[in-house]
Amino acid sequence: MDVSAPVMTDVAARVVDAVKVYGTGGTEVRALDGVSVAFPAGRFTAIMGPSGSGKSTLMHCAAGLDSLTSGAAFIGDAELSGLDDRRLTLLRRERVGFVFQAFNLLPTLNVAENITLPMDLAGVRADAAWVDALIEVTGLGDRLHHRPSELSGGQQQRVAVARAFAGKPEVVFADEPTGNLDSRSGGEVLRLLARSARELGRTVVMVTHDPVAASHADRVVFLADGRLVDEMAAPTTDRVLERMHRFAGVADEGVRS
Ligand code: ADP
């Protein structure tokens, strides 16, 4: 990627020559080893790769939850390393949404209150029409006054997805969002993420090691050993599986100490 090229307005987030090194000396781990990748606005991108390939590190650094050792991470045209802590916190709050494997809902609040909680905390008035549209897409209309403990895991994660989108962030990052769900509930959450991109024009970046989950995305980028090794448009489960097997084969044949 040409770093000097003008920023494309249709890129919601990107990293350029991203390097992340944990530890020093003999314990040094290069979790990211020169990754450049852009996440287009209005698209659903999955980050795939075997365990330890750097997926979570890439997501955390792209989202401003962690800093790169070298290289640059952008949300829109904001370069994250150039922001002080206060600005970075504001950027995460206003421009980025998160969905984690654990649903992280507040047990004492009902569904409607959980969805608008980030905005209530920030003192920002929610866009009622937008929240209504989200509730419609998430299918939570008849659960708004229920507490999380009265919902299934899949329903709870759909609340977490609605909460992530409620403030109209430029990009929502989801880290293994179906990791705690059975395949049926997981499918509902994945279809919700896909519809949020296709019907509501939102940008989603999802980390997963599951080829079925990745098949719901518009595009899959593959990491291996901290490097971007491939990408695939219009993925299917079989094609993603086949690609993963090929990487595993190459890794097995490589000389490993
Ligand atoms: P993935 O999400 O693909 O499983 P990670 O990004 O979690 O991969 O990890 C990439 C590599 O970085 C792994 O070798 C992992 O052990 C290492 N790593 C991740 N986080 C830390 C950390 N906080 N300290 C040291 N090493 C880490």
PDB file of C-alpha atoms and ligand atoms in Angstrom:
ATOM      1  CA  MET A   1       0.000   0.000   0.000  1.00  0.00           C
ATOM      2  CA  ASP A   2       1.270   3.482  -0.883  1.00  0.00           C
ATOM      3  CA  VAL A   3       1.219   5.441   2.375  1.00  0.00           C
ATOM      4  CA  SER A   4       1.538   8.762   0.533  1.00  0.00           C
ATOM      5  CA  ALA A   5      -1.602   8.142  -1.532  1.00  0.00           C
ATOM      6  CA  PRO A   6      -4.610  10.275  -0.583  1.00  0.00           C
ATOM      7  CA  VAL A   7      -6.858   8.704   2.014  1.00  0.00           C
ATOM      8  CA  MET A   8      -9.753   6.995   0.284  1.00  0.00           C
ATOM      9  CA  THR A   9     -12.954   8.256   1.833  1.00  0.00           C
ATOM     10  CA  ASP A  10     -14.479   4.808   1.543  1.00  0.00           C
ATOM     11  CA  VAL A  11     -11.993   3.225   3.927  1.00  0.00           C
ATOM     12  CA  ALA A  12     -13.343   3.127   7.493  1.00  0.00           C
ATOM     13  CA  ALA A  13     -10.175   1.822   9.127  1.00  0.00           C
ATOM     14  CA  ARG A  14      -6.752   0.623   8.032  1.00  0.00           C
ATOM     15  CA  VAL A  15      -3.301  -0.298   9.226  1.00  0.00           C
ATOM     16  CA  VAL A  16      -0.115   0.355   7.264  1.00  0.00           C
ATOM     17  CA  ASP A  17       3.083  -1.692   7.804  1.00  0.00           C
ATOM     18  CA  ALA A  18       1.775  -2.670  11.215  1.00  0.00           C
ATOM     19  CA  VAL A  19       4.347  -4.302  13.497  1.00  0.00           C
ATOM     20  CA  LYS A  20       3.586  -5.396  17.056  1.00  0.00           C
ATOM     21  CA  VAL A  21       6.312  -6.926  19.171  1.00  0.00           C
ATOM     22  CA  TYR A  22       5.563  -8.298  22.637  1.00  0.00           C
ATOM     23  CA  GLY A  23       8.428  -8.807  25.096  1.00  0.00           C
ATOM     24  CA  THR A  24      12.126  -8.318  24.457  1.00  0.00           C
ATOM     25  CA  GLY A  25      15.206 -10.395  23.755  1.00  0.00           C
ATOM     26  CA  GLY A  26      14.707 -14.139  23.999  1.00  0.00           C
ATOM     27  CA  THR A  27      11.004 -13.834  24.809  1.00  0.00           C
ATOM     28  CA  GLU A  28      10.245 -11.474  21.914  1.00  0.00           C
ATOM     29  CA  VAL A  29       7.129 -12.323  19.884  1.00  0.00           C
ATOM     30  CA  ARG A  30       6.377 -10.528  16.608  1.00  0.00           C
ATOM     31  CA  ALA A  31       2.593 -10.787  16.765  1.00  0.00           C
ATOM     32  CA  LEU A  32       2.240  -8.529  13.697  1.00  0.00           C
ATOM     33  CA  ASP A  33       5.058  -8.513  11.177  1.00  0.00           C
ATOM     34  CA  GLY A  34       4.371  -5.798   8.599  1.00  0.00           C
ATOM     35  CA  VAL A  35       0.620  -6.000   7.994  1.00  0.00           C
ATOM     36  CA  SER A  36      -1.118  -3.513   5.674  1.00  0.00           C
ATOM     37  CA  VAL A  37      -4.855  -3.886   5.286  1.00  0.00           C
ATOM     38  CA  ALA A  38      -7.816  -1.572   4.695  1.00  0.00           C
ATOM     39  CA  PHE A  39     -11.376  -2.140   5.875  1.00  0.00           C
ATOM     40  CA  PRO A  40     -13.791  -0.572   3.357  1.00  0.00           C
ATOM     41  CA  ALA A  41     -16.764   1.405   4.637  1.00  0.00           C
ATOM     42  CA  GLY A  42     -20.111  -0.359   4.456  1.00  0.00           C
ATOM     43  CA  ARG A  43     -18.536  -3.790   4.200  1.00  0.00           C
ATOM     44  CA  PHE A  44     -18.268  -6.783   6.506  1.00  0.00           C
ATOM     45  CA  THR A  45     -14.672  -8.058   6.662  1.00  0.00           C
ATOM     46  CA  ALA A  46     -13.568 -11.157   8.559  1.00  0.00           C
ATOM     47  CA  ILE A  47     -10.018 -11.629   9.850  1.00  0.00           C
ATOM     48  CA  MET A  48      -9.205 -15.349   9.792  1.00  0.00           C
ATOM     49  CA  GLY A  49      -6.184 -17.336  10.788  1.00  0.00           C
ATOM     50  CA  PRO A  50      -5.034 -20.074  13.110  1.00  0.00           C
ATOM     51  CA  SER A  51      -4.684 -19.515  16.845  1.00  0.00           C
ATOM     52  CA  GLY A  52      -1.718 -17.261  17.559  1.00  0.00           C
ATOM     53  CA  SER A  53      -1.596 -15.801  14.020  1.00  0.00           C
ATOM     54  CA  GLY A  54      -2.154 -12.245  15.302  1.00  0.00           C
ATOM     55  CA  LYS A  55      -5.889 -11.738  14.686  1.00  0.00           C
ATOM     56  CA  SER A  56      -6.724 -10.260  18.086  1.00  0.00           C
ATOM     57  CA  THR A  57      -3.585  -8.151  18.095  1.00  0.00           C
ATOM     58  CA  LEU A  58      -4.505  -6.738  14.679  1.00  0.00           C
ATOM     59  CA  MET A  59      -8.028  -5.946  15.847  1.00  0.00           C
ATOM     60  CA  HIS A  60      -6.867  -4.353  19.104  1.00  0.00           C
ATOM     61  CA  CYS A  61      -4.305  -2.174  17.336  1.00  0.00           C
ATOM     62  CA  ALA A  62      -6.682  -1.214  14.493  1.00  0.00           C
ATOM     63  CA  ALA A  63      -9.339  -0.242  17.054  1.00  0.00           C
ATOM     64  CA  GLY A  64      -7.043   1.798  19.290  1.00  0.00           C
ATOM     65  CA  LEU A  65      -7.249  -0.641  22.212  1.00  0.00           C
ATOM     66  CA  ASP A  66      -3.500  -1.289  21.932  1.00  0.00           C
ATOM     67  CA  SER A  67      -0.634   0.549  20.222  1.00  0.00           C
ATOM     68  CA  LEU A  68       1.632  -0.638  17.419  1.00  0.00           C
ATOM     69  CA  THR A  69       5.388  -1.028  17.845  1.00  0.00           C
ATOM     70  CA  SER A  70       5.784   0.567  14.395  1.00  0.00           C
ATOM     71  CA  GLY A  71       3.593   1.395  11.430  1.00  0.00           C
ATOM     72  CA  ALA A  72       0.311   3.276  11.556  1.00  0.00           C
ATOM     73  CA  ALA A  73      -3.338   2.614  12.332  1.00  0.00           C
ATOM     74  CA  PHE A  74      -6.132   4.866  11.111  1.00  0.00           C
ATOM     75  CA  ILE A  75      -9.810   5.230  11.948  1.00  0.00           C
ATOM     76  CA  GLY A  76     -11.064   7.273   9.009  1.00  0.00           C
ATOM     77  CA  ASP A  77      -8.256   9.775   8.515  1.00  0.00           C
ATOM     78  CA  ALA A  78      -7.252   9.897  12.205  1.00  0.00           C
ATOM     79  CA  GLU A  79      -3.859   8.306  12.826  1.00  0.00           C
ATOM     80  CA  LEU A  80      -4.121   6.710  16.258  1.00  0.00           C
ATOM     81  CA  SER A  81      -0.521   7.101  17.471  1.00  0.00           C
ATOM     82  CA  GLY A  82      -0.892  10.858  16.999  1.00  0.00           C
ATOM     83  CA  LEU A  83      -3.686  11.049  19.583  1.00  0.00           C
ATOM     84  CA  ASP A  84      -3.137  11.601  23.293  1.00  0.00           C
ATOM     85  CA  ASP A  85      -4.980   9.360  25.752  1.00  0.00           C
ATOM     86  CA  ARG A  86      -7.945  11.680  26.090  1.00  0.00           C
ATOM     87  CA  ARG A  87      -8.460  11.973  22.327  1.00  0.00           C
ATOM     88  CA  LEU A  88      -7.993   8.251  21.858  1.00  0.00           C
ATOM     89  CA  THR A  89     -10.637   7.550  24.505  1.00  0.00           C
ATOM     90  CA  LEU A  90     -13.005   9.982  22.803  1.00  0.00           C
ATOM     91  CA  LEU A  91     -12.337   8.441  19.400  1.00  0.00           C
ATOM     92  CA  ARG A  92     -13.045   4.941  20.717  1.00  0.00           C
ATOM     93  CA  ARG A  93     -16.230   6.144  22.369  1.00  0.00           C
ATOM     94  CA  GLU A  94     -17.574   8.169  19.446  1.00  0.00           C
ATOM     95  CA  ARG A  95     -16.243   6.500  16.324  1.00  0.00           C
ATOM     96  CA  VAL A  96     -15.759   2.828  17.158  1.00  0.00           C
ATOM     97  CA  GLY A  97     -18.108   0.105  18.416  1.00  0.00           C
ATOM     98  CA  PHE A  98     -17.133  -3.215  19.983  1.00  0.00           C
ATOM     99  CA  VAL A  99     -18.672  -6.673  20.300  1.00  0.00           C
ATOM    100  CA  PHE A 100     -16.802  -9.227  22.370  1.00  0.00           C
ATOM    101  CA  GLN A 101     -17.175 -12.951  22.922  1.00  0.00           C
ATOM    102  CA  ALA A 102     -18.637 -12.266  26.374  1.00  0.00           C
ATOM    103  CA  PHE A 103     -21.740 -10.172  25.856  1.00  0.00           C
ATOM    104  CA  ASN A 104     -20.807  -7.635  28.586  1.00  0.00           C
ATOM    105  CA  LEU A 105     -24.351  -6.417  29.195  1.00  0.00           C
ATOM    106  CA  LEU A 106     -25.277  -4.734  32.461  1.00  0.00           C
ATOM    107  CA  PRO A 107     -27.542  -7.169  34.346  1.00  0.00           C
ATOM    108  CA  THR A 108     -29.570  -4.501  36.146  1.00  0.00           C
ATOM    109  CA  LEU A 109     -30.542  -2.651  32.954  1.00  0.00           C
ATOM    110  CA  ASN A 110     -33.186  -3.808  30.518  1.00  0.00           C
ATOM    111  CA  VAL A 111     -32.549  -4.351  26.798  1.00  0.00           C
ATOM    112  CA  ALA A 112     -33.481  -0.814  25.731  1.00  0.00           C
ATOM    113  CA  GLU A 113     -31.286   0.700  28.449  1.00  0.00           C
ATOM    114  CA  ASN A 114     -28.355  -1.553  27.556  1.00  0.00           C
ATOM    115  CA  ILE A 115     -28.586  -0.544  23.894  1.00  0.00           C
ATOM    116  CA  THR A 116     -28.375   3.192  24.611  1.00  0.00           C
ATOM    117  CA  LEU A 117     -26.025   2.914  27.620  1.00  0.00           C
ATOM    118  CA  PRO A 118     -22.855   4.159  25.852  1.00  0.00           C
ATOM    119  CA  MET A 119     -24.689   7.268  24.673  1.00  0.00           C
ATOM    120  CA  ASP A 120     -26.321   7.820  28.046  1.00  0.00           C
ATOM    121  CA  LEU A 121     -22.889   7.642  29.701  1.00  0.00           C
ATOM    122  CA  ALA A 122     -21.465  10.075  27.154  1.00  0.00           C
ATOM    123  CA  GLY A 123     -24.412  12.425  27.621  1.00  0.00           C
ATOM    124  CA  VAL A 124     -25.353  12.108  23.954  1.00  0.00           C
ATOM    125  CA  ARG A 125     -28.967  11.877  22.843  1.00  0.00           C
ATOM    126  CA  ALA A 126     -29.631   8.701  20.866  1.00  0.00           C
ATOM    127  CA  ASP A 127     -31.034   9.053  17.347  1.00  0.00           C
ATOM    128  CA  ALA A 128     -34.451   7.495  18.036  1.00  0.00           C
ATOM    129  CA  ALA A 129     -35.178   6.568  14.403  1.00  0.00           C
ATOM    130  CA  TRP A 130     -31.808   4.875  14.131  1.00  0.00           C
ATOM    131  CA  VAL A 131     -32.249   2.941  17.379  1.00  0.00           C
ATOM    132  CA  ASP A 132     -35.724   1.871  16.165  1.00  0.00           C
ATOM    133  CA  ALA A 133     -34.194   0.653  12.890  1.00  0.00           C
ATOM    134  CA  LEU A 134     -31.583  -1.305  14.860  1.00  0.00           C
ATOM    135  CA  ILE A 135     -34.214  -2.868  17.102  1.00  0.00           C
ATOM    136  CA  GLU A 136     -36.144  -3.879  13.985  1.00  0.00           C
ATOM    137  CA  VAL A 137     -33.073  -5.498  12.403  1.00  0.00           C
ATOM    138  CA  THR A 138     -32.072  -7.247  15.624  1.00  0.00           C
ATOM    139  CA  GLY A 139     -35.586  -8.603  16.147  1.00  0.00           C
ATOM    140  CA  LEU A 140     -35.568  -7.463  19.789  1.00  0.00           C
ATOM    141  CA  GLY A 141     -38.759  -5.408  19.616  1.00  0.00           C
ATOM    142  CA  ASP A 142     -40.701  -7.651  22.002  1.00  0.00           C
ATOM    143  CA  ARG A 143     -37.799  -7.952  24.480  1.00  0.00           C
ATOM    144  CA  LEU A 144     -37.008  -4.296  25.167  1.00  0.00           C
ATOM    145  CA  HIS A 145     -38.104  -4.405  28.811  1.00  0.00           C
ATOM    146  CA  HIS A 146     -36.485  -7.746  29.591  1.00  0.00           C
ATOM    147  CA  ARG A 147     -33.271  -7.997  31.559  1.00  0.00           C
ATOM    148  CA  PRO A 148     -30.285  -9.853  30.074  1.00  0.00           C
ATOM    149  CA  SER A 149     -30.833 -12.841  32.428  1.00  0.00           C
ATOM    150  CA  GLU A 150     -34.257 -13.341  30.812  1.00  0.00           C
ATOM    151  CA  LEU A 151     -32.707 -13.691  27.339  1.00  0.00           C
ATOM    152  CA  SER A 152     -30.922 -16.511  25.539  1.00  0.00           C
ATOM    153  CA  GLY A 153     -27.218 -16.149  24.768  1.00  0.00           C
ATOM    154  CA  GLY A 154     -27.994 -15.355  21.142  1.00  0.00           C
ATOM    155  CA  GLN A 155     -30.483 -12.671  22.127  1.00  0.00           C
ATOM    156  CA  GLN A 156     -27.957 -11.169  24.554  1.00  0.00           C
ATOM    157  CA  GLN A 157     -25.340 -10.990  21.839  1.00  0.00           C
ATOM    158  CA  ARG A 158     -27.865  -9.337  19.506  1.00  0.00           C
ATOM    159  CA  VAL A 159     -28.378  -6.687  22.204  1.00  0.00           C
ATOM    160  CA  ALA A 160     -24.588  -6.248  22.344  1.00  0.00           C
ATOM    161  CA  VAL A 161     -24.522  -5.819  18.544  1.00  0.00           C
ATOM    162  CA  ALA A 162     -27.316  -3.216  18.689  1.00  0.00           C
ATOM    163  CA  ARG A 163     -25.412  -1.412  21.472  1.00  0.00           C
ATOM    164  CA  ALA A 164     -22.230  -1.407  19.362  1.00  0.00           C
ATOM    165  CA  PHE A 165     -24.069   0.226  16.440  1.00  0.00           C
ATOM    166  CA  ALA A 166     -26.293   2.560  18.465  1.00  0.00           C
ATOM    167  CA  GLY A 167     -23.986   5.575  18.327  1.00  0.00           C
ATOM    168  CA  LYS A 168     -23.481   5.151  14.547  1.00  0.00           C
ATOM    169  CA  PRO A 169     -19.763   4.442  14.847  1.00  0.00           C
ATOM    170  CA  GLU A 170     -17.615   4.462  11.716  1.00  0.00           C
ATOM    171  CA  VAL A 171     -16.626   0.878  12.359  1.00  0.00           C
ATOM    172  CA  VAL A 172     -17.676  -1.953  14.658  1.00  0.00           C
ATOM    173  CA  PHE A 173     -15.002  -4.472  15.666  1.00  0.00           C
ATOM    174  CA  ALA A 174     -16.240  -7.900  16.750  1.00  0.00           C
ATOM    175  CA  ASP A 175     -13.843 -10.335  18.451  1.00  0.00           C
ATOM    176  CA  GLU A 176     -15.063 -13.944  18.093  1.00  0.00           C
ATOM    177  CA  PRO A 177     -18.664 -12.741  18.617  1.00  0.00           C
ATOM    178  CA  THR A 178     -20.110 -16.238  18.238  1.00  0.00           C
ATOM    179  CA  GLY A 179     -17.515 -17.992  20.420  1.00  0.00           C
ATOM    180  CA  ASN A 180     -19.979 -18.503  23.290  1.00  0.00           C
ATOM    181  CA  LEU A 181     -22.995 -19.414  21.158  1.00  0.00           C
ATOM    182  CA  ASP A 182     -24.444 -22.588  19.681  1.00  0.00           C
ATOM    183  CA  SER A 183     -24.477 -22.705  15.888  1.00  0.00           C
ATOM    184  CA  ARG A 184     -28.115 -21.586  15.522  1.00  0.00           C
ATOM    185  CA  SER A 185     -27.753 -18.519  17.787  1.00  0.00           C
ATOM    186  CA  GLY A 186     -24.344 -17.840  16.270  1.00  0.00           C
ATOM    187  CA  GLY A 187     -25.942 -17.873  12.817  1.00  0.00           C
ATOM    188  CA  GLU A 188     -28.489 -15.274  13.924  1.00  0.00           C
ATOM    189  CA  VAL A 189     -25.748 -12.972  15.220  1.00  0.00           C
ATOM    190  CA  LEU A 190     -23.699 -13.400  12.034  1.00  0.00           C
ATOM    191  CA  ARG A 191     -26.694 -12.677   9.812  1.00  0.00           C
ATOM    192  CA  LEU A 192     -27.356  -9.598  11.929  1.00  0.00           C
ATOM    193  CA  LEU A 193     -23.781  -8.365  11.409  1.00  0.00           C
ATOM    194  CA  ALA A 194     -24.079  -9.017   7.669  1.00  0.00           C
ATOM    195  CA  ARG A 195     -27.436  -7.198   7.433  1.00  0.00           C
ATOM    196  CA  SER A 196     -26.012  -4.273   9.398  1.00  0.00           C
ATOM    197  CA  ALA A 197     -23.412  -3.845   6.675  1.00  0.00           C
ATOM    198  CA  ARG A 198     -25.643  -4.573   3.660  1.00  0.00           C
ATOM    199  CA  GLU A 199     -28.912  -2.924   4.686  1.00  0.00           C
ATOM    200  CA  LEU A 200     -27.751  -0.249   7.127  1.00  0.00           C
ATOM    201  CA  GLY A 201     -24.443   0.589   5.435  1.00  0.00           C
ATOM    202  CA  ARG A 202     -22.363  -0.076   8.562  1.00  0.00           C
ATOM    203  CA  THR A 203     -18.746  -1.228   8.605  1.00  0.00           C
ATOM    204  CA  VAL A 204     -17.928  -4.437  10.448  1.00  0.00           C
ATOM    205  CA  VAL A 205     -14.546  -6.061  11.108  1.00  0.00           C
ATOM    206  CA  MET A 206     -14.789  -9.481  12.763  1.00  0.00           C
ATOM    207  CA  VAL A 207     -12.049 -11.691  14.153  1.00  0.00           C
ATOM    208  CA  THR A 208     -12.856 -15.392  13.941  1.00  0.00           C
ATOM    209  CA  HIS A 209     -11.183 -18.761  13.600  1.00  0.00           C
ATOM    210  CA  ASP A 210     -14.447 -20.326  12.388  1.00  0.00           C
ATOM    211  CA  PRO A 211     -14.869 -20.794   8.606  1.00  0.00           C
ATOM    212  CA  VAL A 212     -18.669 -20.831   8.966  1.00  0.00           C
ATOM    213  CA  ALA A 213     -18.570 -17.441  10.696  1.00  0.00           C
ATOM    214  CA  ALA A 214     -16.165 -16.062   8.098  1.00  0.00           C
ATOM    215  CA  SER A 215     -18.496 -17.178   5.282  1.00  0.00           C
ATOM    216  CA  HIS A 216     -21.040 -14.546   6.387  1.00  0.00           C
ATOM    217  CA  ALA A 217     -18.584 -11.728   5.604  1.00  0.00           C
ATOM    218  CA  ASP A 218     -18.186  -9.923   2.262  1.00  0.00           C
ATOM    219  CA  ARG A 219     -14.468 -10.507   2.360  1.00  0.00           C
ATOM    220  CA  VAL A 220     -11.986 -12.530   4.389  1.00  0.00           C
ATOM    221  CA  VAL A 221      -8.375 -11.578   5.059  1.00  0.00           C
ATOM    222  CA  PHE A 222      -6.085 -14.374   6.203  1.00  0.00           C
ATOM    223  CA  LEU A 223      -3.288 -14.006   8.733  1.00  0.00           C
ATOM    224  CA  ALA A 224      -0.528 -16.516   9.409  1.00  0.00           C
ATOM    225  CA  ASP A 225       2.426 -15.904  11.717  1.00  0.00           C
ATOM    226  CA  GLY A 226       1.639 -12.201  11.979  1.00  0.00           C
ATOM    227  CA  ARG A 227       1.515 -11.640   8.236  1.00  0.00           C
ATOM    228  CA  LEU A 228      -1.333 -11.062   5.828  1.00  0.00           C
ATOM    229  CA  VAL A 229      -1.086 -14.065   3.525  1.00  0.00           C
ATOM    230  CA  ASP A 230      -4.243 -13.955   1.430  1.00  0.00           C
ATOM    231  CA  GLU A 231      -7.713 -12.561   1.021  1.00  0.00           C
ATOM    232  CA  MET A 232     -10.964 -13.816  -0.462  1.00  0.00           C
ATOM    233  CA  ALA A 233     -14.059 -12.032  -1.756  1.00  0.00           C
ATOM    234  CA  ALA A 234     -17.533 -13.561  -1.437  1.00  0.00           C
ATOM    235  CA  PRO A 235     -16.306 -16.387   0.820  1.00  0.00           C
ATOM    236  CA  THR A 236     -18.052 -19.705   1.303  1.00  0.00           C
ATOM    237  CA  THR A 237     -17.395 -22.066   4.218  1.00  0.00           C
ATOM    238  CA  ASP A 238     -15.852 -24.667   1.909  1.00  0.00           C
ATOM    239  CA  ARG A 239     -13.513 -22.229   0.204  1.00  0.00           C
ATOM    240  CA  VAL A 240     -12.389 -20.766   3.546  1.00  0.00           C
ATOM    241  CA  LEU A 241     -11.835 -24.271   4.961  1.00  0.00           C
ATOM    242  CA  GLU A 242      -9.873 -25.293   1.902  1.00  0.00           C
ATOM    243  CA  ARG A 243      -7.700 -22.180   2.175  1.00  0.00           C
ATOM    244  CA  MET A 244      -7.046 -22.797   5.884  1.00  0.00           C
ATOM    245  CA  HIS A 245      -6.023 -26.377   5.185  1.00  0.00           C
ATOM    246  CA  ARG A 246      -3.621 -25.176   2.552  1.00  0.00           C
ATOM    247  CA  PHE A 247      -1.957 -22.804   5.065  1.00  0.00           C
ATOM    248  CA  ALA A 248      -1.752 -25.580   7.628  1.00  0.00           C
ATOM    249  CA  GLY A 249      -0.101 -27.815   5.038  1.00  0.00           C
ATOM    250  CA  VAL A 250       2.488 -25.177   4.176  1.00  0.00           C
ATOM    251  CA  ALA A 251       3.200 -24.576   7.869  1.00  0.00           C
ATOM    252  CA  ASP A 252       3.623 -28.331   8.470  1.00  0.00           C
ATOM    253  CA  GLU A 253       6.082 -28.591   5.618  1.00  0.00           C
ATOM    254  CA  GLY A 254       8.082 -25.588   6.822  1.00  0.00           C
ATOM    255  CA  VAL A 255      11.212 -26.101   8.891  1.00  0.00           C
ATOM    256  CA  ARG A 256      10.244 -25.556  12.506  1.00  0.00           C
ATOM    257  CA  SER A 257      12.670 -25.529  15.388  1.00  0.00           C
TER     258      SER A 257
HETATM  259  P1  ADP B   1      -4.838 -14.860  17.610  1.00  0.00           P
HETATM  260  O1  ADP B   1      -5.859 -13.828  17.959  1.00  0.00           O
HETATM  261  O2  ADP B   1      -4.728 -15.112  16.132  1.00  0.00           O
HETATM  262  O3  ADP B   1      -4.987 -16.153  18.370  1.00  0.00           O
HETATM  263  P2  ADP B   1      -3.018 -13.148  19.056  1.00  0.00           P
HETATM  264  O4  ADP B   1      -3.062 -11.826  18.386  1.00  0.00           O
HETATM  265  O5  ADP B   1      -3.798 -13.318  20.319  1.00  0.00           O
HETATM  266  O6  ADP B   1      -3.395 -14.288  18.004  1.00  0.00           O
HETATM  267  O7  ADP B   1      -1.504 -13.517  19.405  1.00  0.00           O
HETATM  268  C1  ADP B   1      -0.444 -13.421  18.428  1.00  0.00           C
HETATM  269  C2  ADP B   1       0.869 -13.808  19.111  1.00  0.00           C
HETATM  270  O8  ADP B   1       1.206 -12.810  20.079  1.00  0.00           O
HETATM  271  C3  ADP B   1       0.824 -15.123  19.854  1.00  0.00           C
HETATM  272  O9  ADP B   1       2.088 -15.744  19.732  1.00  0.00           O
HETATM  273  C4  ADP B   1       0.574 -14.704  21.283  1.00  0.00           C
HETATM  274  O10 ADP B   1       1.089 -15.645  22.198  1.00  0.00           O
HETATM  275  C5  ADP B   1       1.322 -13.383  21.371  1.00  0.00           C
HETATM  276  N1  ADP B   1       0.711 -12.449  22.333  1.00  0.00           N
HETATM  277  C6  ADP B   1      -0.538 -11.935  22.276  1.00  0.00           C
HETATM  278  N2  ADP B   1      -0.747 -11.073  23.296  1.00  0.00           N
HETATM  279  C7  ADP B   1       0.404 -11.061  24.022  1.00  0.00           C
HETATM  280  C8  ADP B   1       0.842 -10.364  25.204  1.00  0.00           C
HETATM  281  N3  ADP B   1       0.038  -9.503  25.844  1.00  0.00           N
HETATM  282  N4  ADP B   1       2.087 -10.594  25.649  1.00  0.00           N
HETATM  283  C9  ADP B   1       2.915 -11.443  25.004  1.00  0.00           C
HETATM  284  N5  ADP B   1       2.591 -12.124  23.887  1.00  0.00           N
HETATM  285  C10 ADP B   1       1.350 -11.937  23.401  1.00  0.00           C
END
